[in-house]
Coordinates of C-alpha atoms in Angstrom, one line a residue:
X1 CA 59.7 -223.3 136.6
X2 CA 59.7 -220.2 134.5
X3 CA 62.6 -221.2 132.5
X4 CA 61.2 -224.8 132.1
X5 CA 57.9 -223.2 130.7
X6 CA 60.1 -220.9 128.4
X7 CA 62.1 -223.6 127.2
X8 CA 59.1 -225.8 126.4
X9 CA 57.3 -222.7 124.8
X10 CA 60.6 -222.3 122.4
X11 CA 60.6 -226.1 121.7
X12 CA 56.8 -226.0 120.8
X13 CA 57.1 -222.9 118.9
X14 CA 59.9 -224.1 116.8
X15 CA 58.2 -227.5 116.2
X16 CA 55.2 -225.5 114.9
X17 CA 57.2 -223.5 113.0
X18 CA 58.8 -226.4 111.2
X19 CA 55.5 -228.4 110.7
X20 CA 53.5 -225.8 109.0
X21 CA 56.5 -225.1 106.9
X22 CA 56.8 -228.8 105.7
X23 CA 53.0 -229.6 105.7
X24 CA 50.6 -227.5 103.8
X25 CA 47.6 -228.9 105.5
X26 CA 45.6 -226.0 106.9
X27 CA 45.5 -227.2 110.2
X28 CA 47.6 -227.3 113.4
X29 CA 47.6 -230.4 115.7
X30 CA 46.3 -230.0 119.5
X31 CA 45.6 -232.2 122.7
X32 CA 42.3 -230.8 123.1
X33 CA 39.4 -229.6 120.4
X34 CA 40.2 -226.1 119.9
X35 CA 38.4 -225.4 116.9
X36 CA 38.3 -225.6 113.3
X37 CA 42.1 -224.8 112.5
X38 CA 43.4 -227.7 114.7
X39 CA 43.5 -231.2 114.1
X40 CA 42.5 -233.4 117.3
X41 CA 42.6 -237.0 117.2
X42 CA 40.7 -238.6 120.3
X43 CA 41.8 -242.0 120.9
X44 CA 40.3 -242.2 124.4
X45 CA 36.7 -243.0 123.3
X46 CA 36.0 -246.5 121.1
X47 CA 34.3 -244.8 118.4
X48 CA 36.9 -242.1 118.0
X49 CA 39.5 -244.9 118.4
X50 CA 38.4 -246.8 115.3
X51 CA 37.7 -243.6 113.3
X52 CA 40.7 -241.7 114.1
X53 CA 43.0 -245.1 113.1
X54 CA 41.2 -245.5 109.9
X55 CA 41.6 -241.8 109.1
X56 CA 45.1 -242.7 107.8
X57 CA 43.2 -244.5 104.7
X58 CA 41.4 -241.8 103.7
X59 CA 42.2 -239.1 101.4
X60 CA 42.1 -235.7 102.5
X61 CA 44.0 -232.7 104.3
X62 CA 43.4 -234.0 107.6
X63 CA 44.3 -237.5 106.7
X64 CA 47.7 -236.5 105.1
X65 CA 48.6 -234.3 108.0
X66 CA 48.0 -237.3 110.4
X67 CA 50.0 -239.5 108.1
X68 CA 52.7 -236.9 108.1
X69 CA 52.7 -236.6 111.9
X70 CA 52.8 -240.4 112.4
X71 CA 55.6 -240.7 109.9
X72 CA 53.5 -242.9 107.5
X73 CA 55.2 -241.8 104.2
X74 CA 55.0 -245.6 103.0
X75 CA 51.8 -247.1 102.9
X76 CA 53.2 -250.4 103.2
X77 CA 56.5 -249.9 105.1
X78 CA 58.3 -252.9 106.0
X79 CA 55.8 -255.3 104.7
X80 CA 55.6 -258.5 102.2
X81 CA 52.3 -258.3 100.5
X82 CA 51.3 -261.1 98.1
X83 CA 47.7 -259.9 98.5
X84 CA 45.9 -257.8 96.7
X85 CA 45.7 -254.3 98.3
X86 CA 43.8 -251.3 97.4
X87 CA 45.3 -247.9 97.1
X88 CA 43.9 -246.3 100.5
X89 CA 45.1 -249.4 102.9
X90 CA 48.0 -248.8 105.1
X91 CA 49.7 -252.3 105.7
X92 CA 52.8 -251.7 108.4
X93 CA 55.2 -254.2 109.5
X94 CA 53.2 -256.9 108.1
X95 CA 53.3 -260.3 106.0
X96 CA 50.0 -261.2 104.2
X97 CA 50.4 -264.1 101.8
X98 CA 47.0 -264.1 100.0
X99 CA 43.7 -262.6 99.7
X100 CA 42.7 -259.0 99.8
X101 CA 43.0 -255.9 101.9
X102 CA 40.5 -253.0 101.3
X103 CA 40.2 -249.7 103.4
X104 CA 42.0 -251.2 106.2
X105 CA 45.0 -250.4 108.5
X106 CA 47.0 -253.5 109.5
X107 CA 50.0 -253.2 111.8
X108 CA 52.1 -256.0 112.8
X109 CA 50.0 -258.6 110.8
X110 CA 51.3 -262.1 109.9
X111 CA 48.8 -264.3 108.0
X112 CA 48.8 -266.7 105.2
X113 CA 45.1 -265.7 104.1
X114 CA 42.9 -262.7 104.5

């Protein structure tokens, strides 16, 4: 058990070092709310599920860190968008043929018009 714990600690330390070097976001990720220097995205409560999903549409250091963590470098990855889209929205693996998208997160959406 001690060897497993040591190996896990080394993996997490390597992740932390790499993440903080590559992402100048000023915070670290956590699985619980561990204070002001840790980002914690709770998906277990409905109000926080919506808030934290929509966080990827915001312009902040925390939103940048979340997009980095989720691998969302491209806000329209794998999508065909013929609709109008604002700069904030994130549209992933979707086809939107007409209409407009504003302040939204769309994942695997196929629609003729919004």
